[in-house]
Amino acid sequence: MIFWIEFLRTCYTIPSSRTRQAPPLSTPVTLDDRLDAYPLLPPDERAAVERDVEAAPHLASRLAEARVLAATLDAAAPGAPVTADDVARRETDRLLGHATPDADRIAAAVAADDALAAEAERARARLAGWAAAAEPPAAHFARLMAAHGASLPAATEADGRTTARADRPAADRATDRTAAAPPRARRAPAFRRLVLAMGVVAVAYGAAFTGSSLMVPERDRVAALAEVGYVAPVVRGGDAPGDQAARLTAALDAVAGARRTTLGLFPRYDVAALDAAAADLDVLIASADPASVVSQEARLALGRVRLQQGRDADAARVLGTLVAGESYRAPEARRLLDWIRTR
Amino acid sequence: MLDDLARRLPFPVDDYVAAGRAYTAWREAGAVRDGADYEAVSLWTYVYIQRHLAGRFARERTSGPADLDDAITRAFGSVMERLASIDDPPRFAHYVSVVCKNTVIGHRGRRRETVEADDRVLPPDEEVTPSPYAAEAVRADIEAALSDLPASVREVARLRYLDGLDYETIAERTGRPIASVRTYAARACARLRADPHLRAHHFDDVLPPMPTGPPPDE
């Protein structure tokens, strides 16, 4: 109440004009005004606005806009609370070898908050799965550059140092006075050889990648276990995801962890690890509410696992429950069932 | 190794000013798709997109490695196709950041169409949250949006939005009544709400457009 009296006064007070009269304090502060001021409000006042908008659905889109703007401004402010997005950013930087400027702050928050620690674990598992399955970035980059009609960019020097200073952009060179550039005539042949070698490696890897992709059995392509995944949503207020959601995430991470490759090529699955993950999914499905997202995601994942293992009857049984229950996963389950029926 | 490309960058991937300088230098030199500046710009673009989208997809439920690769391909293709015609060259990093955001939105839209999800059963994690990678760009945009406000309003707004101070502290620091501080902050808030560059960070009604259709290299 004190805040609104204060807010009301400020809405109608122009500091440079002390003679202007403020309106009477009984003037109501409209929900419109509060939505305008939403990014400026403390959390409890924002929650009050959200509650009031529930009774005024025509203002829902304005609230959504206000919330996103508030989140954007909050995230840019120093000392903003560490979020699950920040945790994922740190895990990504670890994997990609980037420095995270606020890594210490994030690490402290993760150490003090079990929900963030769980988030870090999940992000780490998902990123590891991606790193194992992804085309090597150098080859991917070279392929994309070639697709845009460009030559390959400068390569790393043979001893692992970064590109020669003379190859760095003009804007960067202008401020760099630490080393002299080698003469272009002396540098160019070695540079071309490196670029050529990198191109050859990229082409060879691309050919192997294509061969590897073509050799994947149709059954594995349809089951698409590499695309199985689930990240439990973090509800407002930062509460930890439910136990079942965490178990689902762990089981699906185990499915991803059963995948083996050779330099990202010729993917295959560890049978014992896959069986263990399927058993976890079975237990989870038995205990979860069939209408829950956890149950639906678990059944789709189990269906895919059984399909990959060649256990078509088991796959059809579990996928059939998704279709019969009109799950939001029914279209995907139906597609898999259609494939089984054509065998 | 995933970090090999990052080591080849001539400046840190989060040095957005350096990225803008490299891009500006390339444009001023005629925007020829060759040479050190072009290499730096294209390499930075790929590494930034890879980092940004990997960080976002690390939290995407039901998205797999193929989805991430597809998103990287789309975003990179979107930037490269328009590389020679991006407005405001020093803000190149801002442009790439917004392309990444729109790529995530586009991915979610396609996924929703694919599974024909019922909104009532879709888990409530679909809100597009601001990217943690955009924080520096957002701060620069806040500075720019406030730049033509009166000095007194600008001072309060900077303390509120960029330094994260509460009203009481701002009032103490500036010697102004707390009511004035609130009023100034509200004026600045209205400006920020309408600023197109800030809007581009979190809404998809602002250029650059969302990548659509098949990945550009297909």
XYZ file of C-alpha atoms in Angstrom:
561
model
C 0.000 0.000 0.000
C 2.802 2.391 0.889
C 4.378 1.710 -2.467
C 1.217 2.596 -4.345
C 0.761 5.794 -2.432
C 4.354 6.620 -3.282
C 3.890 5.547 -6.892
C 0.702 7.561 -7.224
C 2.439 10.626 -5.966
C 5.359 10.188 -8.327
C 3.127 9.605 -11.338
C 1.747 13.065 -11.024
C 4.709 14.959 -9.646
C 6.991 16.949 -11.924
C 10.078 17.719 -9.880
C 10.967 20.888 -11.749
C 7.629 22.447 -10.944
C 7.048 22.626 -7.231
C 3.851 24.605 -7.725
C 2.069 21.790 -9.538
C -0.603 20.143 -7.446
C -0.547 16.369 -6.999
C -3.885 14.647 -7.470
C -5.743 13.459 -4.415
C -4.414 10.212 -2.996
C -7.762 8.570 -3.552
C -7.163 8.557 -7.340
C -6.918 4.858 -8.354
C -3.738 3.510 -9.933
C -4.896 1.573 -12.937
C -3.641 -1.816 -13.996
C -2.486 -0.071 -17.183
C -0.174 2.149 -15.140
C 1.176 -0.795 -13.224
C 1.859 -2.691 -16.452
C 3.760 0.324 -17.772
C 5.850 0.337 -14.614
C 6.229 -3.446 -14.450
C 10.008 -3.588 -15.158
C 10.525 -1.129 -12.291
C 8.554 -3.125 -9.727
C 10.018 -5.394 -7.057
C 9.160 -9.114 -7.318
C 6.188 -9.036 -4.951
C 4.590 -6.149 -6.832
C 5.178 -7.899 -10.151
C 3.446 -10.973 -8.767
C 0.494 -8.808 -7.738
C 0.222 -7.395 -11.252
C 0.299 -10.919 -12.677
C -2.493 -11.986 -10.346
C -4.601 -8.999 -11.370
C -4.047 -9.659 -15.066
C -5.466 -13.146 -14.614
C -8.778 -11.420 -13.984
C -8.279 -9.179 -17.037
C -7.281 -11.550 -19.857
C -7.369 -8.785 -22.483
C -4.186 -7.442 -20.868
C -2.356 -10.764 -21.044
C -0.323 -9.823 -24.116
C 0.779 -6.570 -22.495
C 1.853 -8.486 -19.422
C 3.812 -10.929 -21.568
C 5.585 -8.022 -23.246
C 6.277 -6.338 -19.909
C 7.670 -9.560 -18.454
C 10.075 -10.118 -21.323
C 11.297 -6.524 -21.226
C 11.726 -6.779 -17.457
C 13.668 -10.021 -17.819
C 15.898 -8.442 -20.453
C 16.662 -5.419 -18.301
C 17.110 -7.543 -15.171
C 19.558 -9.853 -16.933
C 21.662 -6.895 -18.070
C 21.960 -5.433 -14.583
C 25.050 -6.325 -12.549
C 24.396 -8.685 -9.693
C 21.347 -10.186 -11.371
C 20.450 -13.555 -9.847
C 22.120 -16.507 -11.525
C 19.611 -18.305 -13.726
C 19.507 -21.716 -15.356
C 20.440 -19.963 -18.616
C 23.604 -18.644 -16.967
C 24.451 -22.151 -15.777
C 23.967 -23.536 -19.297
C 26.167 -20.724 -20.624
C 28.996 -21.677 -18.257
C 28.741 -25.358 -19.192
C 28.777 -24.423 -22.869
C 31.837 -22.241 -22.413
C 33.605 -25.074 -20.603
C 32.952 -27.409 -23.501
C 33.883 -24.914 -26.195
C 36.941 -23.548 -24.416
C 35.662 -19.995 -23.926
C 36.229 -17.937 -20.815
C 33.048 -17.161 -18.878
C 33.536 -13.667 -17.404
C 31.293 -14.330 -14.405
C 32.224 -17.991 -13.940
C 33.031 -17.558 -10.240
C 29.682 -15.959 -9.514
C 27.856 -18.755 -11.336
C 29.947 -21.446 -9.628
C 29.118 -19.990 -6.208
C 25.411 -19.986 -7.030
C 25.552 -23.568 -8.307
C 27.325 -24.678 -5.145
C 24.625 -23.083 -3.013
C 21.568 -24.151 -4.972
C 20.653 -27.780 -5.640
C 18.290 -26.851 -8.469
C 21.043 -24.987 -10.303
C 23.455 -27.863 -9.648
C 20.955 -30.266 -11.218
C 20.579 -27.864 -14.128
C 24.343 -27.825 -14.604
C 24.430 -31.611 -14.604
C 21.701 -31.839 -17.219
C 23.286 -29.192 -19.432
C 26.636 -30.978 -19.189
C 25.068 -34.290 -20.226
C 23.183 -32.770 -23.142
C 26.212 -30.876 -24.393
C 28.365 -34.002 -24.121
C 25.795 -35.855 -26.197
C 25.914 -33.122 -28.801
C 29.726 -33.048 -28.834
C 29.828 -36.812 -29.376
C 27.319 -36.739 -32.208
C 28.163 -33.469 -33.934
C 30.224 -33.064 -37.045
C 33.595 -31.610 -35.973
C 33.211 -27.809 -35.954
C 36.213 -27.216 -38.235
C 34.731 -29.503 -40.881
C 31.258 -28.061 -40.355
C 32.565 -24.512 -40.682
C 34.538 -25.380 -43.815
C 31.456 -26.982 -45.355
C 29.248 -23.984 -44.576
C 31.845 -21.578 -45.962
C 32.091 -23.627 -49.136
C 28.292 -23.560 -49.415
C 28.473 -19.767 -49.448
C 31.114 -19.720 -52.137
C 33.901 -18.662 -49.818
C 37.391 -20.003 -49.403
C 38.445 -21.584 -46.141
C 39.514 -19.102 -43.508
C 42.970 -18.920 -42.015
C 44.057 -22.051 -40.193
C 45.844 -22.534 -36.943
C 49.596 -22.494 -37.193
C 51.221 -25.905 -37.072
C 52.426 -25.377 -33.507
C 48.942 -24.553 -32.312
C 49.333 -20.793 -31.994
C 46.644 -18.518 -33.314
C 46.774 -17.028 -36.805
C 49.602 -14.739 -37.720
C 49.148 -11.145 -36.736
C 49.155 -9.996 -40.357
C 46.120 -12.212 -40.971
C 44.148 -10.500 -38.260
C 41.621 -7.813 -39.168
C 42.775 -4.318 -39.946
C 40.837 -2.909 -37.015
C 42.564 -5.303 -34.659
C 45.991 -4.788 -36.153
C 45.667 -1.053 -35.622
C 45.731 -1.478 -31.870
C 48.168 -4.368 -31.650
C 51.787 -3.360 -31.272
C 53.185 -6.448 -29.657
C 54.714 -8.296 -32.602
C 55.862 -7.739 -36.154
C 54.056 -9.429 -39.027
C 56.066 -11.834 -41.169
C 56.528 -10.682 -44.756
C 53.548 -11.698 -46.856
C 55.747 -13.323 -49.524
C 57.354 -15.637 -46.970
C 54.094 -16.410 -45.233
C 51.838 -17.049 -48.213
C 53.062 -20.499 -49.418
C 52.896 -22.000 -45.926
C 49.521 -20.453 -45.427
C 48.226 -21.867 -48.701
C 49.563 -25.313 -47.811
C 47.788 -25.152 -44.470
C 44.561 -24.075 -46.102
C 44.917 -26.824 -48.700
C 45.655 -29.435 -46.030
C 42.669 -28.296 -44.023
C 40.499 -28.486 -47.121
C 41.700 -32.023 -47.853
C 40.985 -33.082 -44.281
C 37.558 -31.459 -44.436
C 36.722 -33.168 -47.731
C 37.989 -36.537 -46.465
C 36.033 -36.206 -43.277
C 32.982 -35.074 -45.237
C 33.232 -38.174 -47.412
C 33.603 -40.397 -44.367
C 30.704 -38.579 -42.721
C 28.539 -39.128 -45.788
C 29.545 -42.791 -45.913
C 28.845 -43.155 -42.229
C 25.428 -41.550 -42.624
C 24.548 -43.807 -45.539
C 25.565 -46.902 -43.584
C 23.212 -46.170 -40.709
C 20.513 -48.870 -40.828
C 17.031 -47.663 -41.681
C 15.810 -48.926 -38.311
C 18.323 -46.692 -36.473
C 17.392 -43.704 -38.600
C 13.686 -44.169 -37.850
C 14.263 -44.727 -34.134
C 16.496 -41.618 -34.066
C 17.744 -42.198 -30.537
C 20.220 -39.339 -30.908
C 17.252 -36.971 -30.889
C 15.742 -38.306 -27.679
C 15.955 -35.685 -24.967
C 14.125 -33.817 -22.269
C 14.976 -30.895 -20.030
C 12.662 -30.428 -17.097
C 11.213 -26.926 -17.038
C 12.213 -24.803 -14.064
C 9.055 -23.312 -12.673
C 8.762 -19.703 -11.649
C 10.405 -19.094 -8.325
C 13.289 -21.416 -9.095
C 11.798 -24.540 -7.547
C 13.588 -27.734 -8.446
C 11.996 -29.895 -11.139
C 9.941 -32.760 -9.782
C 11.486 -36.086 -8.906
C 9.880 -37.810 -11.875
C 11.111 -35.156 -14.279
C 14.621 -35.560 -12.902
C 14.380 -39.354 -13.285
C 13.176 -38.944 -16.863
C 16.069 -36.630 -17.647
C 18.523 -39.111 -16.115
C 17.050 -42.025 -18.095
C 17.197 -40.099 -21.371
C 20.731 -39.008 -20.626
C 21.530 -42.692 -20.156
C 20.061 -43.393 -23.605
C 22.283 -40.683 -25.064
C 25.233 -42.033 -23.088
C 24.797 -45.480 -24.626
C 25.790 -44.090 -28.010
C 29.310 -44.843 -29.216
C 31.083 -43.346 -32.218
C 34.507 -43.288 -33.791
C 35.492 -39.627 -34.267
C 31.811 -38.823 -34.562
C 31.354 -41.490 -37.256
C 29.720 -44.926 -37.417
C 27.342 -44.526 -34.476
C 26.279 -47.638 -32.540
C 24.734 -48.398 -29.158
C 25.964 -50.263 -26.094
C 23.285 -52.943 -25.667
C 23.668 -53.304 -21.895
C 23.545 -49.539 -21.308
C 20.493 -49.217 -23.524
C 18.723 -52.063 -21.690
C 19.426 -50.387 -18.356
C 18.015 -47.074 -19.619
C 14.924 -48.859 -20.976
C 14.387 -50.550 -17.609
C 14.497 -47.133 -15.893
C 11.948 -45.814 -18.380
C 9.700 -48.815 -17.737
C 9.722 -48.174 -13.996
C 9.054 -44.482 -14.507
C 6.109 -45.124 -16.843
C 4.573 -47.505 -14.322
C 4.629 -44.873 -11.598
C 3.822 -41.672 -13.529
C 0.403 -40.253 -14.272
C -0.328 -41.327 -17.897
C -1.523 -37.799 -18.715
C 1.670 -36.172 -17.475
C 4.336 -34.830 -19.769
C 6.870 -37.087 -18.060
C 4.876 -40.207 -18.890
C 4.303 -39.173 -22.499
C 7.937 -38.298 -23.094
C 9.065 -41.518 -21.383
C 6.744 -43.680 -23.479
C 7.887 -42.109 -26.723
C 11.532 -42.586 -25.708
C 10.950 -46.213 -24.661
C 9.158 -46.889 -27.937
C 12.138 -45.560 -29.848
C 14.580 -47.616 -27.779
C 12.586 -50.828 -28.327
C 12.320 -50.024 -32.027
C 16.084 -49.555 -32.290
C 16.588 -52.876 -30.478
C 14.374 -54.675 -32.981
C 11.706 -55.429 -30.370
C 8.860 -54.257 -32.603
C 6.041 -55.776 -30.550
C 7.206 -54.007 -27.389
C 7.646 -50.780 -29.324
C 4.166 -51.034 -30.826
C 2.624 -51.707 -27.423
C 4.067 -48.626 -25.769
C 3.636 -46.341 -28.790
C 0.064 -47.523 -29.170
C -0.785 -46.111 -25.747
C 0.269 -42.665 -26.941
C -1.994 -42.867 -29.973
C -4.908 -44.291 -28.017
C -4.562 -41.632 -25.338
C -4.462 -38.817 -27.924
C -1.136 -37.675 -26.537
C 0.544 -34.625 -27.992
C 3.202 -37.149 -29.012
C 0.602 -39.173 -30.946
C 1.648 -37.914 -34.418
C 5.226 -39.029 -33.851
C 4.110 -42.335 -32.308
C 1.800 -42.936 -35.257
C 4.651 -42.356 -37.693
C 6.785 -44.940 -35.899
C 3.888 -47.409 -35.764
C 3.314 -46.978 -39.499
C 6.926 -47.887 -40.110
C 6.641 -51.002 -37.908
C 3.503 -52.130 -39.736
C 5.253 -51.910 -43.098
C 7.964 -54.361 -41.981
C 38.159 -30.498 -30.828
C 35.321 -28.071 -30.295
C 37.561 -25.283 -29.038
C 39.984 -25.391 -31.984
C 38.036 -22.775 -33.899
C 37.783 -20.467 -30.903
C 41.566 -20.506 -30.532
C 41.903 -19.295 -34.101
C 39.887 -16.169 -33.434
C 41.997 -12.993 -33.505
C 39.982 -11.591 -30.585
C 37.837 -13.106 -27.818
C 34.421 -14.255 -28.962
C 32.737 -11.970 -26.422
C 34.624 -8.868 -27.581
C 31.678 -7.440 -29.484
C 33.408 -4.124 -30.104
C 36.290 -5.911 -31.847
C 33.801 -7.922 -33.902
C 32.090 -4.693 -34.923
C 35.456 -3.130 -35.824
C 36.454 -6.116 -37.949
C 33.120 -6.083 -39.739
C 33.278 -2.318 -40.303
C 36.824 -2.621 -41.676
C 35.694 -5.355 -44.054
C 32.760 -3.282 -45.297
C 34.898 -0.165 -45.707
C 37.438 -2.175 -47.710
C 34.767 -3.077 -50.255
C 33.113 -6.128 -48.669
C 35.139 -8.556 -50.768
C 34.654 -12.159 -49.671
C 38.332 -12.768 -49.174
C 41.134 -11.554 -46.945
C 41.934 -11.377 -43.268
C 38.996 -9.230 -42.229
C 36.523 -11.438 -44.037
C 38.067 -14.497 -42.439
C 37.901 -12.922 -38.999
C 34.281 -11.871 -39.482
C 33.110 -15.224 -40.808
C 35.032 -17.195 -38.189
C 33.765 -14.981 -35.362
C 30.222 -15.330 -36.699
C 30.429 -19.130 -36.687
C 32.028 -19.355 -33.243
C 29.578 -16.865 -31.744
C 26.577 -18.670 -33.227
C 27.895 -22.047 -32.105
C 28.428 -20.793 -28.552
C 25.138 -18.915 -28.375
C 22.983 -21.725 -29.738
C 24.758 -24.518 -27.851
C 24.073 -22.574 -24.660
C 20.419 -22.180 -25.574
C 19.936 -25.776 -26.715
C 21.586 -27.077 -23.550
C 18.255 -26.198 -21.943
C 15.919 -27.076 -24.806
C 13.778 -30.049 -23.968
C 13.113 -32.532 -26.774
C 15.851 -31.092 -28.980
C 18.706 -33.300 -30.085
C 22.128 -32.866 -31.672
C 20.615 -32.773 -35.138
C 18.390 -29.859 -34.114
C 21.379 -27.913 -32.822
C 23.399 -28.521 -35.981
C 20.420 -27.482 -38.059
C 19.996 -24.291 -36.030
C 23.684 -23.400 -36.351
C 23.487 -23.971 -40.096
C 20.378 -21.810 -40.437
C 21.695 -18.939 -38.347
C 25.096 -18.921 -40.044
C 23.463 -19.039 -43.468
C 21.113 -16.218 -42.554
C 23.992 -13.946 -41.521
C 26.231 -14.864 -44.463
C 23.493 -14.236 -47.011
C 23.060 -10.668 -45.778
C 26.650 -10.086 -44.774
C 27.336 -7.255 -47.209
C 24.193 -5.302 -46.441
C 23.758 -5.229 -42.682
C 22.840 -1.781 -41.372
C 24.920 -0.052 -38.751
C 28.196 -2.026 -39.143
C 29.638 -1.290 -35.678
C 26.591 -3.095 -34.252
C 27.318 -6.272 -36.211
C 27.424 -8.399 -33.037
C 23.967 -7.134 -32.093
C 22.672 -8.255 -35.479
C 24.115 -11.753 -35.102
C 22.741 -12.004 -31.570
C 19.240 -11.208 -32.814
C 19.552 -13.718 -35.647
C 20.393 -16.355 -33.017
C 17.383 -15.405 -30.944
C 15.098 -15.595 -33.965
C 16.591 -18.948 -34.935
C 15.609 -20.369 -31.545
C 12.084 -18.985 -31.956
C 11.885 -20.446 -35.462
C 13.077 -23.827 -34.229
C 10.424 -23.899 -31.534
C 7.752 -22.943 -34.038
C 8.719 -25.739 -36.416
C 8.872 -28.253 -33.578
C 5.406 -27.232 -32.419
C 4.019 -27.677 -35.936
C 5.668 -31.077 -36.224
C 4.191 -32.547 -33.083
C 0.851 -30.696 -33.392
C 1.071 -30.055 -29.688
C -1.923 -29.126 -27.641
C -1.101 -25.977 -25.693
C -2.835 -27.404 -22.671
C -0.373 -30.226 -22.313
C 2.765 -28.477 -23.559
C 5.156 -27.955 -20.650
C 5.342 -24.305 -19.570
C 8.937 -23.659 -20.591
C 8.296 -22.089 -23.965
C 8.748 -18.455 -22.975
C 11.623 -16.857 -24.839
C 13.953 -15.685 -22.139
C 16.613 -13.090 -22.907
C 19.850 -14.662 -23.952
C 22.584 -14.470 -21.339
C 24.960 -13.849 -24.248
C 23.149 -10.638 -25.113
C 23.743 -8.915 -21.773
C 26.571 -6.696 -23.024
C 24.677 -5.815 -26.176
C 21.612 -4.993 -24.071
C 23.657 -2.701 -21.859
C 25.007 -0.891 -24.925
C 21.477 -0.519 -26.259
C 20.226 0.839 -22.947
C 23.022 3.452 -23.023
C 22.119 4.422 -26.576
C 18.386 4.597 -25.875
C 18.958 6.886 -22.902
C 21.448 9.129 -24.642
C 19.069 11.889 -25.686
C 17.097 12.059 -22.453
C 17.756 15.001 -20.112
C 20.930 14.540 -18.083
C 19.050 14.224 -14.785
C 16.821 11.437 -16.133
C 19.774 9.740 -17.766
C 21.746 9.749 -14.537
C 18.924 8.109 -12.592
C 18.231 5.614 -15.366
C 21.873 4.565 -15.574
C 22.029 3.975 -11.838
C 18.782 1.995 -11.962
C 19.217 -0.094 -15.100
C 22.966 -0.359 -15.587
C 24.189 -0.334 -11.998
C 21.140 -2.118 -10.556
C 20.697 0.232 -7.592
C 17.426 0.555 -5.697
C 15.517 3.811 -5.460
C 16.647 4.637 -1.955
C 20.311 4.337 -2.881
C 19.834 6.350 -6.045
C 18.066 9.081 -4.074
C 20.930 9.209 -1.597
C 23.567 9.238 -4.288
C 21.950 11.923 -6.450
C 20.505 14.019 -3.653
C 17.063 13.945 -5.222
C 13.767 13.082 -3.518
C 12.828 9.462 -3.954
C 9.606 10.532 -5.688
C 11.639 12.295 -8.373
C 13.849 9.268 -8.754
C 10.809 7.081 -9.382
C 9.400 9.551 -11.888
C 12.658 9.758 -13.817
C 12.976 5.970 -13.830
C 9.443 5.680 -15.196
C 10.252 8.120 -18.006
C 13.330 6.122 -18.894
C 11.319 2.911 -18.750
C 8.895 4.273 -21.333
C 11.836 5.104 -23.588
C 13.353 1.638 -23.189
C 10.018 -0.019 -23.888
C 9.789 1.713 -27.251
C 13.423 1.389 -28.316
C 13.619 -0.772 -31.466
C 17.125 -2.077 -30.750
C 16.121 -3.294 -27.304
C 12.922 -4.763 -28.704
C 15.005 -6.724 -31.189
C 16.555 -8.626 -28.292
C 13.304 -10.111 -27.138
C 10.594 -9.722 -29.767
C 10.435 -11.076 -33.292
C 8.692 -8.054 -34.810
C 12.004 -6.380 -35.616
C 14.608 -7.144 -38.244
C 16.592 -9.245 -38.849
C 13.931 -11.691 -39.995
C 13.566 -15.148 -38.629
C 15.325 -17.782 -40.753
C 12.704 -19.915 -42.474
C 12.635 -22.759 -44.929
C 15.394 -25.304 -45.413
C 18.877 -24.646 -44.087
C 20.771 -22.327 -46.447
C 23.366 -24.913 -47.410
C 20.821 -27.426 -48.659
